[in-house]
Every structure is written in structure tokens, then in C-alpha cells.
Amino acid sequence: MLRRQAKTSSKKVAKDRPRRLSDDGDSGRRTSDADLGGATYDDQYENGDVHNTGEGSGGSSGGGWWINCECFLSLLLVAVLVALPFNLHNAKDLLQSRDSYIVKAVEMIRVGACDDAVTLYERALIVEESATIHNQLADALSQCGRTNDALKHYMSSIRLEETGKRKVPSLMAVGDLYLKNTDYSLASKSFETIVSILQDEPTKDLVEAYMKLAKVDIGLRRFSTAYSHYTAASDLIIGDSMQAEVHYRMGHIALVMNRLPLAIDNFNVATTKGTPAQRSLFTHSLAYAYLEHGMLVEGNHALASLFASPSMYTEERYIRASFQDHHYPSGRTPSQYLSQLFDLYAYRHSIAAASSSSSSTVDTFRHLHGLLFESSVPAVMSAALRLRIGISDGDHWLDVVDFGCGSGHAMAWFRSLSSFVLGIDVSPMSIENARQLSLYDDLQIGDILDVGGHLPDASYDLVLAINALPYFGDLRQVFELAHRILRPEAIFAFNVDLLPRPDDDEQEHVDDAFSLRFSGRWTHNDAYIKQIVQQHGFVLLHEEQVDDDQPFFQPAPGVIQRRPYGKERSNVYLVQKLADHGV
């Protein structure tokens, strides 16, 4: 006999609970625990494990299977319905047009999300490949710093474009990337291709290609070719301000080649055609070209014109301070001024080394900018170092950092004493020259304080500052840095230009701790040096004075004169870090 189907309502469990009939037909007797396999009836009912006890039933009823299948199908349907909105969203996303991807990508670029822009451009390419999208994707990749990937897509854009003119934007971008990576050969090919495409129809792109070819030439130190490319650009330019900019660059190329009359001609064109904002910078270069060429009247006149105009550039304000009040608010030389000055000097020095006929112009440049003591200071410093610490050639145990290493020639006096040498300079061209000498284990471009700030504590035996401290008025930060990176009882070797004596006919503040000279270098009072040495935990080991010829002098503010005699003095100091001093 079949039992009645169990009810699910908890309120009717007791009432509707079925009774089990015994085999002998007796009713009302509950089955024993043994009859249910060790479990009570109540337990089985509550667990839903209720079996058919009738004969021939053969096991559980088919109703349970139907219920399970029905539940499974219901769950499956719910899952499909839940997932359906996402599937529809993805399908809609895949069906977007190429233009919608591009619009979104442009917006991502605008907010600085270049990675998202790259993804959108890649989807646009899937929808439709075109040269324009390859170019836009390459631009985005370039912004993300993925140069190699950008180059691939620029090349694809060039391949897909049908006309030469339409290839120009991608060719220009490719050339820019190669130029940025100093791959001058490939950069030159890109820009030369643009010139060949546009030479019959001059456009601003052709002017830009000539200008960038000149940059490539400068990187390769092909200055005559660079001048020719700037000339070609100048012939195509109509606007005065752009003409002024190109002639200013041509003037600097002429300076590098030590062709002062040509430089003066170009700077004159630049000052004539330049805007008021440009004119102060151009006049500054013109004044120095006149002075270097020995045209002192014209040079002083240009300086007067410069000082009468508003200060527009940091470099120009610094020069104004050096010629007039001899003080500058920051108490140090601007890095941009130093970088430009020593880049130019590095170029001119390398050319002069190959041509003895141009050495006189380089000497005049050195005197005008106070670039003196290049041999005397390292020679004296090296000898004093050997004497004071008892080191000999070939010992090779000093770990050295060279502040303001320049082109690296001074390291020849110290390399045989050194185990490791790091050179730091703000001028990229000077660092390039120094690298060719192979006297340094490491070379870094940057400001002394910035680069030195990342050096570990107590890691060097010798800090050199050869002709570097004259570009600082206030020396406290330099001494703090030197003290931090030197090991106990290690050496700081440096030189400073001395303030002129009262009888030197120089219009300067001889009683000040430091003063800025017309050369752009700071001079220091010896008493100030000894005070700052003591304050920063050093003891003086050696002091020695050297001098050098300096024909230029300043008899009055804003005026430069030349004399057949004249000396500049510099003091060389060796100081030792005290072992138990804390700054």
C-alpha cells in the first residue's frame, strides 16, 4: 500500500503525517527503529527521505526525479536571464562603429588616460584598418612611452597612405622619435624623405624638416651642414619672429665654428626682427659676440640696450645681476645658464683641439666667461693630496665623486689614485666629451645638488670640486652634501675665486662674504670659506693660491674693458671630515 504524499506545511506536520502499516495488517503500530534502518520515522520525514513500502515499488518514485529536473532547469533559466544583460552589452560594444571608438579615444587622451586610448584605437583598427588610425594609435603609444610599438604603427601608416604628402605626418613623428633616442642616422633618413617629397611645394612641414635636420647635424657635430639646413629653412620663412629665431640659432652655430663675424651678422638680424620678448635674449648673445670679437664699444652699447629693457629670461636676469649689483637672489648660478654656457664651450673646445687657428677665439671666450685655472688647480690639488694623505700613483684605492666634472680633462691628475670615479655635470655636451676620455666609471647629467642628493651616506673617500664652487655664492648646501657622502676622515678638495683686492680697480663688494662678477662666476672671501669649513665639520689641511691671466675687467657697472695685464686669483683648499662631527 502506498503512503500519502508528505505535506510541506510545518503547521500540518503532525496532522498529515502518514501512518506505516505493518505486514500483518495491524494498524496503529509504529515501526521500530530497525524497520527504518536505525533511524526513526520522524527523522526520515524531516529529512525528506520517505520511501514507498508497497510491494513491487522497486525503489523511489519518479516524482523526485521530475522535481530535481524542474529545479535544475529553473536555475539554468535564471542564470541565463542574469547573464543576458552582460552579453547584450558586450555585443553592443563589439558592434560600435570605428568613429565611436576614435571619439572615445580622443577623450581618453584629453584626460591623460593613454592606455585606455590605446585600447580604443586598437578596437577601431579591428573594425577597419586605415593609415589614419595607425597614426593616431602610434601617437597614443608614444604618449604612453611605448616607443617601439609606436614606430611599428607609424610605419604601417606610411605603408597604407597612397600619396607622399599624406605620409609626411607619420614620417615627421618617426623622425622625432629617432631624434629623441639620439638615433641620428634613422632620424636623418626620415627628415630627408620629407624634404624629397615637399621640395617642389614649400610648406611649413618642409621648414620643420630642415630645422630638425639641423638638430640631427648638431647631434652628429656636423656644424657646417647644420648651418646650411638652417639657411634653407630661413629662405622659406616669411614671418619676422620665426626668421629671428632661425637666425639666432644660426648665430650660435657660427659661434661654435668660431666664426665671430658670421655670428654677429646673424645676431643682428635676430635682434632686428625679433619680438620684444625675444629681443633681450638675442641682444645678450650679440653683446657677448661683440666683446669676444674685440668690439668693446659695440659690446658695451649692446649691454646698455639689454639692461634698459625688461628682464624676460632667467639667464638674462642673471647676467644683469653679474654686471650691475653683483648679487643674485638664489645665491647660485641658474642651471640653464650653466648648461648653455658649457655646452657651447664643449663644442668650441673640441673644434679648437682640431684647429690651432681657432684657439685664440676660444681663449677670449674663456677669459670673458672666467673659465680659468683649468690646469693649475687640478695640478696643485693633486700634489697636495699626495702630500697630505700619503697616496701614490697606482694605489687605486680612492672612491671619488667629481662635482662639475666638465669635459673630464682634470681627472687625468687623479685617475691613478682612484678605484671608482663618478662624474657629475649639468652640461650634456661636456659629459659626452668626458665619456670619450674613458677616465670615469660613471657619468651623470644634472645639477650637483640634485644628483648628489641621491648618493648614499659615507660612500666616498674624496669629493672633488674643480672650478665648480665659483658657480655658488652661498656654499652651505654644497658643504652639507659633501659632509654627508664622505666617509669619516675623508677629503673634500675644492677651489674658489677670491674677491679682488681693494687696489684692483674692480667695482665690487670686497668686504662681502661672496659677490657675483661680470664673468658669471662668484668670488669668495677667504674668511667666509674658513668659517663655513669649521661650521660643517671639516678641518683645514691645505691652502694654496694660484693665478691666471684675465685681461677683462669691469671699471664701472655694466661696462667691460680690456687691459694688457691682469690676473685672477683662486684658492685651493683641502679639508678633512672630522670623524665624530654631526652637522
Coordinates of C-alpha atoms in Angstrom, one line a residue:
M1 CA 0.0 0.0 0.0
L2 CA 1.3 3.5 -0.9
R3 CA 1.7 6.2 1.7
R4 CA 0.2 9.5 1.2
Q5 CA 2.4 12.2 -0.1
A6 CA 4.1 14.2 2.6
K7 CA 2.9 17.7 3.2
T8 CA 5.3 20.6 3.4
S9 CA 3.4 22.9 5.6
S10 CA 5.0 23.0 9.1
K11 CA 1.7 23.7 10.7
K12 CA 0.2 20.4 9.4
V13 CA 3.1 18.1 10.0
A14 CA 1.6 16.3 13.0
K15 CA -1.9 16.1 11.4
D16 CA -0.8 14.9 8.0
R17 CA 2.0 12.6 8.9
P18 CA 1.2 9.2 7.2
R19 CA 1.0 6.0 9.1
R20 CA 3.0 3.0 8.3
L21 CA 1.0 -0.2 8.0
S22 CA 2.5 -3.5 9.2
D23 CA 2.9 -6.5 7.0
D24 CA 0.3 -8.4 9.0
G25 CA -2.3 -5.7 8.5
D26 CA -2.2 -4.3 12.1
S27 CA -2.8 -0.7 12.1
G28 CA -1.7 1.9 14.7
R29 CA 1.6 0.2 15.4
R30 CA 4.6 2.4 14.8
T31 CA 7.5 0.8 13.0
S32 CA 10.6 0.1 15.0
D33 CA 13.9 1.8 14.6
A34 CA 15.2 -1.3 13.0
D35 CA 12.5 -1.2 10.3
L36 CA 13.8 2.1 9.1
G37 CA 17.5 1.2 9.1
G38 CA 18.3 2.6 12.5
A39 CA 16.5 6.0 12.1
T40 CA 13.2 7.0 13.5
Y41 CA 10.3 7.8 11.2
D42 CA 10.3 11.4 12.4
D43 CA 14.0 11.7 11.4
Q44 CA 13.3 10.4 7.9
Y45 CA 10.3 12.5 7.4
E46 CA 12.1 15.7 8.5
N47 CA 15.0 14.8 6.2
G48 CA 12.6 14.1 3.3
D49 CA 13.9 10.5 2.9
V50 CA 10.5 8.9 2.7
H51 CA 10.2 5.6 0.8
N52 CA 7.4 3.7 -0.8
T53 CA 6.9 0.5 1.3
G54 CA 4.4 -1.2 -1.1
E55 CA 5.3 -4.4 -2.8
G56 CA 6.8 -4.1 -6.2
S57 CA 7.6 -0.5 -5.8
G58 CA 11.3 -1.2 -6.7
G59 CA 12.7 2.0 -5.0
S60 CA 12.0 5.7 -5.1
S61 CA 9.2 7.1 -7.1
G62 CA 9.6 9.0 -10.4
G63 CA 8.2 12.2 -8.9
G64 CA 11.5 13.0 -7.2
W65 CA 13.4 12.9 -10.5
W66 CA 10.9 15.3 -12.0
I67 CA 11.2 17.7 -9.2
N68 CA 15.0 17.7 -9.5
C69 CA 15.0 18.2 -13.2
E70 CA 12.5 21.0 -12.9
C71 CA 14.7 22.8 -10.3
F72 CA 17.7 22.4 -12.4
L73 CA 16.0 23.9 -15.5
S74 CA 14.7 26.7 -13.4
L75 CA 18.2 27.5 -12.1
L76 CA 19.6 27.3 -15.6
L77 CA 17.0 29.7 -16.9
V78 CA 17.7 32.2 -14.1
A79 CA 21.4 32.1 -14.8
V80 CA 20.8 32.8 -18.5
L81 CA 18.5 35.7 -17.7
V82 CA 21.0 37.2 -15.2
A83 CA 23.9 36.9 -17.7
L84 CA 21.8 38.2 -20.7
P85 CA 22.3 41.9 -20.0
F86 CA 26.1 41.5 -19.9
N87 CA 26.1 39.5 -23.1
L88 CA 23.9 42.1 -24.8
H89 CA 26.3 44.8 -23.5
N90 CA 29.4 43.1 -25.0
A91 CA 27.6 42.5 -28.2
K92 CA 26.7 46.1 -28.4
D93 CA 30.3 47.1 -27.6
L94 CA 31.6 44.9 -30.4
L95 CA 29.1 46.4 -32.8
Q96 CA 30.2 50.0 -32.2
S97 CA 31.5 52.0 -35.2
R98 CA 35.1 52.9 -35.8
D99 CA 34.3 56.6 -35.3
S100 CA 32.7 56.0 -31.9
Y101 CA 35.9 54.3 -30.7
I102 CA 38.0 57.2 -32.1
V103 CA 35.8 59.8 -30.3
K104 CA 36.2 57.9 -27.0
A105 CA 39.9 57.5 -27.6
V106 CA 40.4 61.2 -28.2
E107 CA 38.6 61.9 -24.9
M108 CA 40.9 59.5 -23.1
I109 CA 43.9 61.3 -24.5
R110 CA 42.4 64.6 -23.3
V111 CA 42.2 63.3 -19.7
G112 CA 45.6 61.7 -19.8
A113 CA 44.4 58.1 -19.9
C114 CA 46.7 57.0 -22.7
D115 CA 46.4 53.2 -22.0
D116 CA 42.6 53.4 -22.4
A117 CA 43.1 55.4 -25.6
V118 CA 45.4 52.7 -27.0
T119 CA 42.8 50.0 -26.3
L120 CA 40.1 52.0 -28.1
Y121 CA 42.3 52.7 -31.1
E122 CA 43.2 49.0 -31.3
R123 CA 39.5 48.2 -31.4
A124 CA 38.9 50.8 -34.1
L125 CA 41.7 49.0 -36.1
I126 CA 39.8 45.7 -35.8
V127 CA 36.7 47.3 -37.2
E128 CA 38.5 49.0 -40.0
E129 CA 42.3 49.3 -40.7
S130 CA 43.4 52.6 -42.0
A131 CA 46.5 54.8 -42.1
T132 CA 44.8 57.5 -40.0
I133 CA 44.0 55.1 -37.2
H134 CA 47.5 53.6 -37.2
N135 CA 48.9 57.2 -36.9
Q136 CA 46.5 58.0 -34.1
L137 CA 47.3 54.8 -32.3
A138 CA 51.0 55.5 -32.7
D139 CA 50.6 58.9 -31.2
A140 CA 48.9 57.4 -28.2
L141 CA 51.6 54.7 -27.8
S142 CA 54.2 57.4 -27.9
Q143 CA 52.5 59.3 -25.1
C144 CA 52.5 56.1 -23.1
G145 CA 56.2 55.7 -23.6
R146 CA 55.9 52.7 -25.8
T147 CA 58.3 53.9 -28.5
N148 CA 58.9 50.6 -30.4
D149 CA 55.2 49.9 -30.7
A150 CA 54.6 53.5 -31.8
L151 CA 57.2 53.1 -34.5
K152 CA 55.5 50.0 -35.9
H153 CA 52.2 51.7 -36.3
Y154 CA 53.8 54.8 -37.8
M155 CA 55.4 52.5 -40.3
S156 CA 52.0 50.9 -41.0
S157 CA 50.5 54.3 -41.6
I158 CA 53.3 55.2 -44.0
R159 CA 52.7 51.9 -45.9
L160 CA 49.0 52.4 -46.2
E161 CA 49.0 56.1 -47.3
E162 CA 48.6 56.4 -51.0
T163 CA 50.4 59.7 -51.6
G164 CA 53.7 61.1 -50.5
K165 CA 52.2 64.2 -48.9
R166 CA 49.9 62.1 -46.7
K167 CA 52.9 60.2 -45.4
V168 CA 54.6 63.3 -44.1
P169 CA 52.9 63.4 -40.6
S170 CA 54.0 59.9 -39.8
L171 CA 57.5 60.4 -41.3
M172 CA 57.8 63.5 -39.1
A173 CA 56.7 61.6 -36.0
V174 CA 59.1 58.7 -36.8
G175 CA 62.0 61.2 -37.2
D176 CA 61.1 62.9 -33.9
L177 CA 61.2 59.5 -32.0
Y178 CA 64.6 58.6 -33.5
L179 CA 65.9 62.1 -32.8
K180 CA 64.7 61.8 -29.2
N181 CA 66.5 58.5 -28.9
T182 CA 69.7 60.0 -30.5
D183 CA 69.4 57.6 -33.4
Y184 CA 70.6 60.3 -35.7
S185 CA 71.1 58.2 -38.8
L186 CA 67.5 57.0 -38.9
A187 CA 66.2 60.4 -37.9
S188 CA 68.1 61.9 -40.8
K189 CA 66.5 59.5 -43.2
S190 CA 63.0 60.4 -42.1
F191 CA 63.5 64.1 -42.4
E192 CA 65.4 63.8 -45.7
T193 CA 62.5 61.8 -47.1
I194 CA 60.1 64.6 -46.2
V195 CA 62.4 67.1 -47.9
S196 CA 62.4 65.0 -51.1
I197 CA 58.6 64.8 -51.0
L198 CA 58.0 68.5 -50.4
Q199 CA 60.9 70.2 -52.1
D200 CA 58.8 71.3 -55.1
E201 CA 56.0 72.7 -52.9
P202 CA 57.4 74.6 -49.9
T203 CA 55.3 74.3 -46.8
K204 CA 55.7 74.7 -43.1
D205 CA 56.4 71.0 -42.9
L206 CA 59.4 71.5 -45.2
V207 CA 60.7 74.2 -42.9
E208 CA 60.3 72.0 -39.9
A209 CA 62.1 69.2 -41.7
Y210 CA 65.1 71.5 -42.4
M211 CA 65.1 72.7 -38.8
K212 CA 65.1 69.1 -37.5
L213 CA 67.8 68.1 -39.9
A214 CA 69.9 70.9 -38.4
K215 CA 69.3 69.4 -35.0
V216 CA 70.5 66.0 -36.3
D217 CA 73.6 67.6 -37.7
I218 CA 74.4 69.3 -34.3
G219 CA 74.0 65.9 -32.6
L220 CA 76.5 64.5 -35.1
R221 CA 78.7 67.6 -34.7
R222 CA 78.3 68.4 -38.4
F223 CA 78.0 72.2 -37.7
S224 CA 78.6 73.4 -41.3
T225 CA 75.8 71.2 -42.6
A226 CA 73.6 72.3 -39.7
Y227 CA 74.2 75.9 -40.7
S228 CA 73.2 75.0 -44.3
H229 CA 70.0 73.4 -43.2
Y230 CA 69.1 76.4 -41.0
T231 CA 69.8 78.6 -44.1
A232 CA 67.5 76.5 -46.2
A233 CA 64.8 76.9 -43.6
S234 CA 65.4 80.7 -43.4
D235 CA 64.9 81.1 -47.1
L236 CA 61.4 79.6 -46.8
I237 CA 60.2 81.6 -43.8
I238 CA 58.1 84.7 -44.2
G239 CA 57.3 85.9 -40.6
D240 CA 59.8 88.1 -38.8
S241 CA 59.6 86.3 -35.4
M242 CA 60.4 83.0 -36.9
Q243 CA 63.1 84.5 -39.1
A244 CA 64.6 85.9 -35.9
E245 CA 64.5 82.5 -34.1
V246 CA 66.3 80.8 -37.0
H247 CA 69.0 83.5 -37.3
Y248 CA 69.6 83.3 -33.6
R249 CA 70.3 79.6 -34.0
M250 CA 72.5 80.3 -37.0
G251 CA 74.4 82.7 -34.8
H252 CA 75.1 80.1 -32.2
I253 CA 76.2 77.6 -34.9
A254 CA 78.6 80.3 -36.1
L255 CA 79.9 80.8 -32.6
V256 CA 80.5 77.0 -32.3
M257 CA 82.5 77.2 -35.5
N258 CA 84.5 80.2 -34.1
R259 CA 83.3 82.4 -36.9
L260 CA 82.5 85.5 -34.9
P261 CA 81.7 87.9 -37.8
L262 CA 79.1 85.5 -39.1
A263 CA 77.7 85.1 -35.6
I264 CA 77.4 88.9 -35.2
D265 CA 75.6 89.2 -38.5
N266 CA 73.0 86.6 -37.6
F267 CA 72.5 88.0 -34.1
N268 CA 72.0 91.5 -35.6
V269 CA 69.2 90.1 -37.8
A270 CA 67.7 88.3 -34.9
T271 CA 67.6 91.4 -32.7
T272 CA 66.1 93.5 -35.6
K273 CA 63.4 91.0 -36.5
G274 CA 62.6 89.6 -33.0
T275 CA 59.7 90.5 -30.8
P276 CA 60.3 92.4 -27.6
A277 CA 60.1 89.1 -25.7
Q278 CA 62.8 87.6 -28.0
R279 CA 65.0 90.7 -28.2
S280 CA 66.5 90.6 -24.7
L281 CA 67.9 87.1 -25.2
F282 CA 69.2 87.9 -28.7
T283 CA 70.8 91.1 -27.5
H284 CA 72.6 89.2 -24.8
S285 CA 74.2 86.9 -27.3
L286 CA 75.0 89.8 -29.6
A287 CA 76.8 91.7 -26.8
Y288 CA 79.0 88.8 -25.9
A289 CA 79.8 88.1 -29.6
Y290 CA 80.9 91.8 -29.9
L291 CA 83.0 91.6 -26.8
E292 CA 84.6 88.3 -27.8
H293 CA 85.5 89.7 -31.2
G294 CA 87.2 92.7 -29.5
M295 CA 84.5 95.2 -30.4
L296 CA 84.2 96.6 -26.9
V297 CA 82.3 99.8 -27.8
E298 CA 79.6 97.9 -29.7
G299 CA 79.5 95.2 -27.0
N300 CA 79.0 97.7 -24.2
H301 CA 76.4 99.5 -26.2
A302 CA 74.5 96.2 -26.7
L303 CA 74.8 95.6 -22.9
A304 CA 73.3 99.0 -22.2
S305 CA 70.4 98.2 -24.5
L306 CA 69.9 94.9 -22.8
F307 CA 69.9 96.4 -19.3
A308 CA 67.4 99.1 -20.4
S309 CA 64.8 96.5 -21.5
P310 CA 62.6 94.4 -19.2
S311 CA 64.1 91.2 -17.9
M312 CA 62.4 88.3 -19.8
Y313 CA 64.7 85.3 -19.2
T314 CA 66.4 83.8 -16.2
E315 CA 69.8 83.8 -18.0
E316 CA 69.4 87.5 -18.9
R317 CA 68.4 88.4 -15.3
Y318 CA 71.5 86.6 -14.1
I319 CA 73.8 88.4 -16.5
R320 CA 72.2 91.7 -15.5
A321 CA 72.9 90.9 -11.8
S322 CA 76.5 90.0 -12.6
F323 CA 77.2 93.3 -14.4
Q324 CA 75.3 95.6 -12.1
D325 CA 74.6 94.9 -8.5
H326 CA 76.7 91.7 -8.2
H327 CA 74.1 89.8 -6.2
Y328 CA 71.5 87.2 -7.3
P329 CA 68.6 86.1 -5.1
S330 CA 69.2 82.4 -5.1
G331 CA 72.9 82.7 -4.3
R332 CA 73.8 80.4 -7.1
T333 CA 74.1 80.3 -10.9
P334 CA 71.0 79.1 -12.7
S335 CA 71.4 75.6 -14.1
Q336 CA 70.0 76.6 -17.5
Y337 CA 72.7 79.3 -17.9
L338 CA 75.4 76.8 -16.9
S339 CA 74.1 74.1 -19.3
Q340 CA 74.1 76.5 -22.3
L341 CA 77.5 78.0 -21.4
F342 CA 79.3 74.7 -21.0
D343 CA 77.6 73.0 -24.0
L344 CA 78.9 75.9 -26.1
Y345 CA 82.3 75.6 -24.5
A346 CA 82.5 71.9 -25.0
Y347 CA 81.6 72.2 -28.7
R348 CA 84.2 75.0 -29.2
H349 CA 86.9 73.3 -27.3
S350 CA 86.5 70.1 -29.4
I351 CA 86.7 72.1 -32.6
A352 CA 89.7 74.2 -31.3
A353 CA 91.5 70.9 -30.5
A354 CA 91.4 70.0 -34.2
S355 CA 92.3 73.5 -35.5
S356 CA 95.0 75.6 -33.9
S357 CA 93.9 78.6 -35.8
S358 CA 90.8 79.0 -33.7
S359 CA 92.4 78.6 -30.3
S360 CA 92.7 82.4 -29.9
T361 CA 89.0 82.9 -30.1
V362 CA 88.4 80.1 -27.5
D363 CA 90.9 81.8 -25.2
T364 CA 89.0 85.0 -25.5
F365 CA 85.8 83.1 -24.7
R366 CA 87.4 81.6 -21.6
H367 CA 88.6 85.0 -20.4
L368 CA 85.2 86.7 -20.9
H369 CA 83.4 84.0 -19.0
G370 CA 86.1 83.5 -16.4
L371 CA 86.9 79.9 -17.4
L372 CA 90.3 80.0 -15.8
F373 CA 92.6 77.7 -13.8
E374 CA 91.9 74.7 -15.9
S375 CA 95.4 73.2 -15.5
S376 CA 96.8 75.0 -12.4
V377 CA 94.0 74.0 -10.0
P378 CA 94.0 70.2 -10.6
A379 CA 97.8 70.1 -10.6
V380 CA 98.1 71.8 -7.3
M381 CA 95.2 69.9 -5.8
S382 CA 96.7 66.5 -6.9
A383 CA 100.1 67.3 -5.5
A384 CA 98.6 68.5 -2.2
L385 CA 96.5 65.3 -1.9
R386 CA 99.5 63.1 -2.4
L387 CA 101.4 65.1 0.2
R388 CA 98.7 65.2 2.9
I389 CA 97.3 61.7 2.8
G390 CA 100.4 59.9 1.6
I391 CA 98.9 58.3 -1.5
S392 CA 101.0 57.5 -4.6
D393 CA 100.3 56.8 -8.3
G394 CA 99.0 53.3 -8.8
D395 CA 97.5 52.9 -5.3
H396 CA 93.9 53.0 -6.8
W397 CA 92.0 52.9 -3.5
L398 CA 90.1 56.2 -3.5
D399 CA 86.4 56.3 -4.3
V400 CA 85.9 59.7 -5.9
V401 CA 83.0 61.9 -6.9
D402 CA 83.8 64.8 -9.2
F403 CA 81.4 67.7 -8.8
G404 CA 81.2 69.7 -12.1
C405 CA 83.5 67.4 -14.0
G406 CA 83.1 69.3 -17.3
S407 CA 84.8 67.6 -20.2
G408 CA 86.8 65.5 -17.8
H409 CA 90.4 66.6 -18.6
A410 CA 91.2 67.3 -14.9
M411 CA 90.6 63.7 -13.9
A412 CA 93.9 62.8 -15.6
W413 CA 95.6 64.1 -12.4
F414 CA 93.6 61.7 -10.2
R415 CA 92.7 58.6 -12.1
S416 CA 95.9 56.7 -11.0
L417 CA 94.9 57.3 -7.3
S418 CA 91.3 56.1 -7.8
S419 CA 89.4 52.9 -7.6
F420 CA 86.0 54.3 -8.7
V421 CA 85.2 57.7 -10.1
L422 CA 81.7 59.3 -10.6
G423 CA 81.5 62.5 -12.6
I424 CA 78.5 64.9 -12.4
D425 CA 77.9 67.8 -14.7
V426 CA 74.9 69.8 -15.9
S427 CA 76.1 70.1 -19.5
P428 CA 75.2 67.1 -21.7
M429 CA 77.9 68.0 -24.2
S430 CA 80.6 68.2 -21.5
I431 CA 79.5 64.7 -20.3
E432 CA 79.8 63.4 -23.9
N433 CA 83.3 64.7 -24.1
A434 CA 84.2 63.3 -20.8
R435 CA 82.8 59.9 -21.8
Q436 CA 85.2 59.8 -24.7
L437 CA 88.2 60.1 -22.4
S438 CA 87.3 56.9 -20.5
L439 CA 88.5 58.3 -17.2
Y440 CA 85.3 57.9 -15.4
D441 CA 83.5 54.7 -14.2
D442 CA 80.1 56.5 -14.2
L443 CA 78.9 59.9 -15.6
Q444 CA 75.6 61.6 -14.7
I445 CA 74.0 64.6 -16.2
G446 CA 72.4 67.0 -13.8
D447 CA 72.7 69.6 -11.1
I448 CA 75.3 68.8 -8.4
L449 CA 72.9 69.1 -5.6
D450 CA 70.1 67.2 -7.3
V451 CA 72.3 64.2 -8.4
G452 CA 74.4 64.3 -5.3
G453 CA 71.2 64.2 -3.1
H454 CA 70.7 60.6 -4.3
L455 CA 74.1 59.4 -3.4
P456 CA 74.4 57.1 -0.3
D457 CA 75.8 58.4 3.0
A458 CA 79.5 57.9 3.8
S459 CA 80.3 56.3 0.5
Y460 CA 83.3 58.3 -0.9
D461 CA 86.9 58.9 0.1
L462 CA 87.3 62.1 -2.0
V463 CA 85.0 64.8 -3.2
L464 CA 86.5 67.0 -6.0
A465 CA 85.1 70.4 -6.9
I466 CA 87.5 71.8 -9.5
N467 CA 86.2 75.2 -10.7
A468 CA 82.7 74.2 -9.6
L469 CA 82.2 76.3 -6.4
P470 CA 82.6 79.6 -8.3
Y471 CA 79.1 78.9 -9.6
F472 CA 77.7 79.0 -6.0
G473 CA 77.7 82.1 -3.8
D474 CA 76.2 80.5 -0.7
L475 CA 78.2 77.3 -0.2
R476 CA 76.3 75.8 2.7
Q477 CA 74.3 73.3 0.7
V478 CA 77.4 72.1 -1.1
F479 CA 79.3 71.5 2.2
E480 CA 76.3 69.7 3.7
L481 CA 76.2 67.4 0.7
A482 CA 80.0 66.8 0.8
H483 CA 79.9 66.0 4.5
R484 CA 77.1 63.6 4.2
I485 CA 78.5 61.5 1.4
L486 CA 82.1 61.4 2.6
R487 CA 83.4 58.7 4.9
P488 CA 85.0 59.7 8.3
E489 CA 88.3 61.5 7.8
A490 CA 87.8 61.6 4.0
I491 CA 88.8 64.7 1.9
F492 CA 86.9 67.5 0.2
A493 CA 89.2 69.3 -2.3
F494 CA 87.9 72.4 -4.0
N495 CA 88.8 75.9 -5.2
V496 CA 87.1 79.3 -5.1
D497 CA 87.8 82.5 -6.9
L498 CA 88.9 85.2 -4.5
L499 CA 87.4 88.6 -4.1
P500 CA 89.5 91.3 -5.8
R501 CA 91.9 93.3 -3.7
P502 CA 91.0 96.9 -3.0
D503 CA 93.7 98.1 -5.4
D504 CA 92.4 96.0 -8.3
D505 CA 90.3 98.8 -9.8
E506 CA 87.3 96.5 -9.7
Q507 CA 83.9 97.8 -8.8
E508 CA 82.8 95.0 -6.4
H509 CA 81.8 94.4 -2.8
V510 CA 85.2 93.4 -1.5
D511 CA 84.0 93.1 2.1
D512 CA 81.2 90.7 1.4
A513 CA 81.3 87.0 2.0
F514 CA 80.7 86.5 -1.7
S515 CA 80.0 88.5 -4.8
L516 CA 79.0 87.9 -8.4
R517 CA 81.4 89.0 -11.1
F518 CA 80.8 90.1 -14.7
S519 CA 82.1 86.7 -15.8
G520 CA 79.1 85.0 -14.2
R521 CA 81.2 83.4 -11.5
W522 CA 81.1 84.1 -7.8
T523 CA 84.1 85.3 -5.8
H524 CA 84.5 84.5 -2.1
N525 CA 86.1 85.9 0.9
D526 CA 88.8 83.7 2.5
A527 CA 87.4 84.3 6.0
Y528 CA 84.0 83.1 4.8
I529 CA 85.5 79.9 3.5
K530 CA 87.3 79.1 6.7
Q531 CA 84.2 79.8 8.7
I532 CA 82.0 77.5 6.7
V533 CA 84.6 74.8 6.7
Q534 CA 84.6 74.8 10.5
Q535 CA 80.8 75.0 10.8
H536 CA 80.3 71.9 8.7
G537 CA 82.6 69.6 10.5
F538 CA 85.8 69.8 8.5
V539 CA 89.3 70.7 9.4
L540 CA 91.7 72.6 7.0
L541 CA 94.6 70.5 5.8
H542 CA 96.0 72.6 2.9
E543 CA 95.5 76.0 1.3
E544 CA 97.3 77.3 -1.7
Q545 CA 96.8 80.2 -4.1
V546 CA 97.1 80.0 -7.9
D547 CA 96.6 82.7 -10.5
D548 CA 95.7 83.0 -14.2
D549 CA 95.7 85.7 -16.8
Q550 CA 92.5 87.8 -17.1
P551 CA 92.6 90.7 -19.5
F552 CA 89.0 91.7 -19.0
F553 CA 87.9 93.8 -16.1
Q554 CA 84.9 96.0 -15.1
P555 CA 85.7 99.6 -14.2
A556 CA 82.1 100.6 -13.7
P557 CA 78.7 98.8 -13.6
G558 CA 77.6 97.5 -17.0
V559 CA 81.0 98.3 -18.7
I560 CA 83.7 95.8 -19.8
Q561 CA 87.2 96.9 -20.6
R562 CA 90.4 95.1 -21.6
R563 CA 93.9 95.7 -20.4
P564 CA 97.3 94.3 -21.4
Y565 CA 97.8 92.8 -18.0
G566 CA 95.6 91.4 -15.3
K567 CA 95.4 88.5 -13.0
E568 CA 92.6 86.4 -11.4
R569 CA 93.3 84.6 -8.2
S570 CA 91.9 81.3 -6.9
N571 CA 92.5 79.5 -3.6
V572 CA 92.8 75.7 -3.5
Y573 CA 91.7 74.0 -0.3
L574 CA 91.9 70.5 1.1
V575 CA 89.7 69.9 4.1
Q576 CA 89.1 66.7 6.0
K577 CA 85.9 65.5 7.5
L578 CA 86.1 65.1 11.3
A579 CA 85.3 61.6 12.4
D580 CA 83.0 62.5 15.3
H581 CA 81.2 65.6 14.0
G582 CA 77.5 65.7 13.2
V583 CA 76.1 68.6 11.1

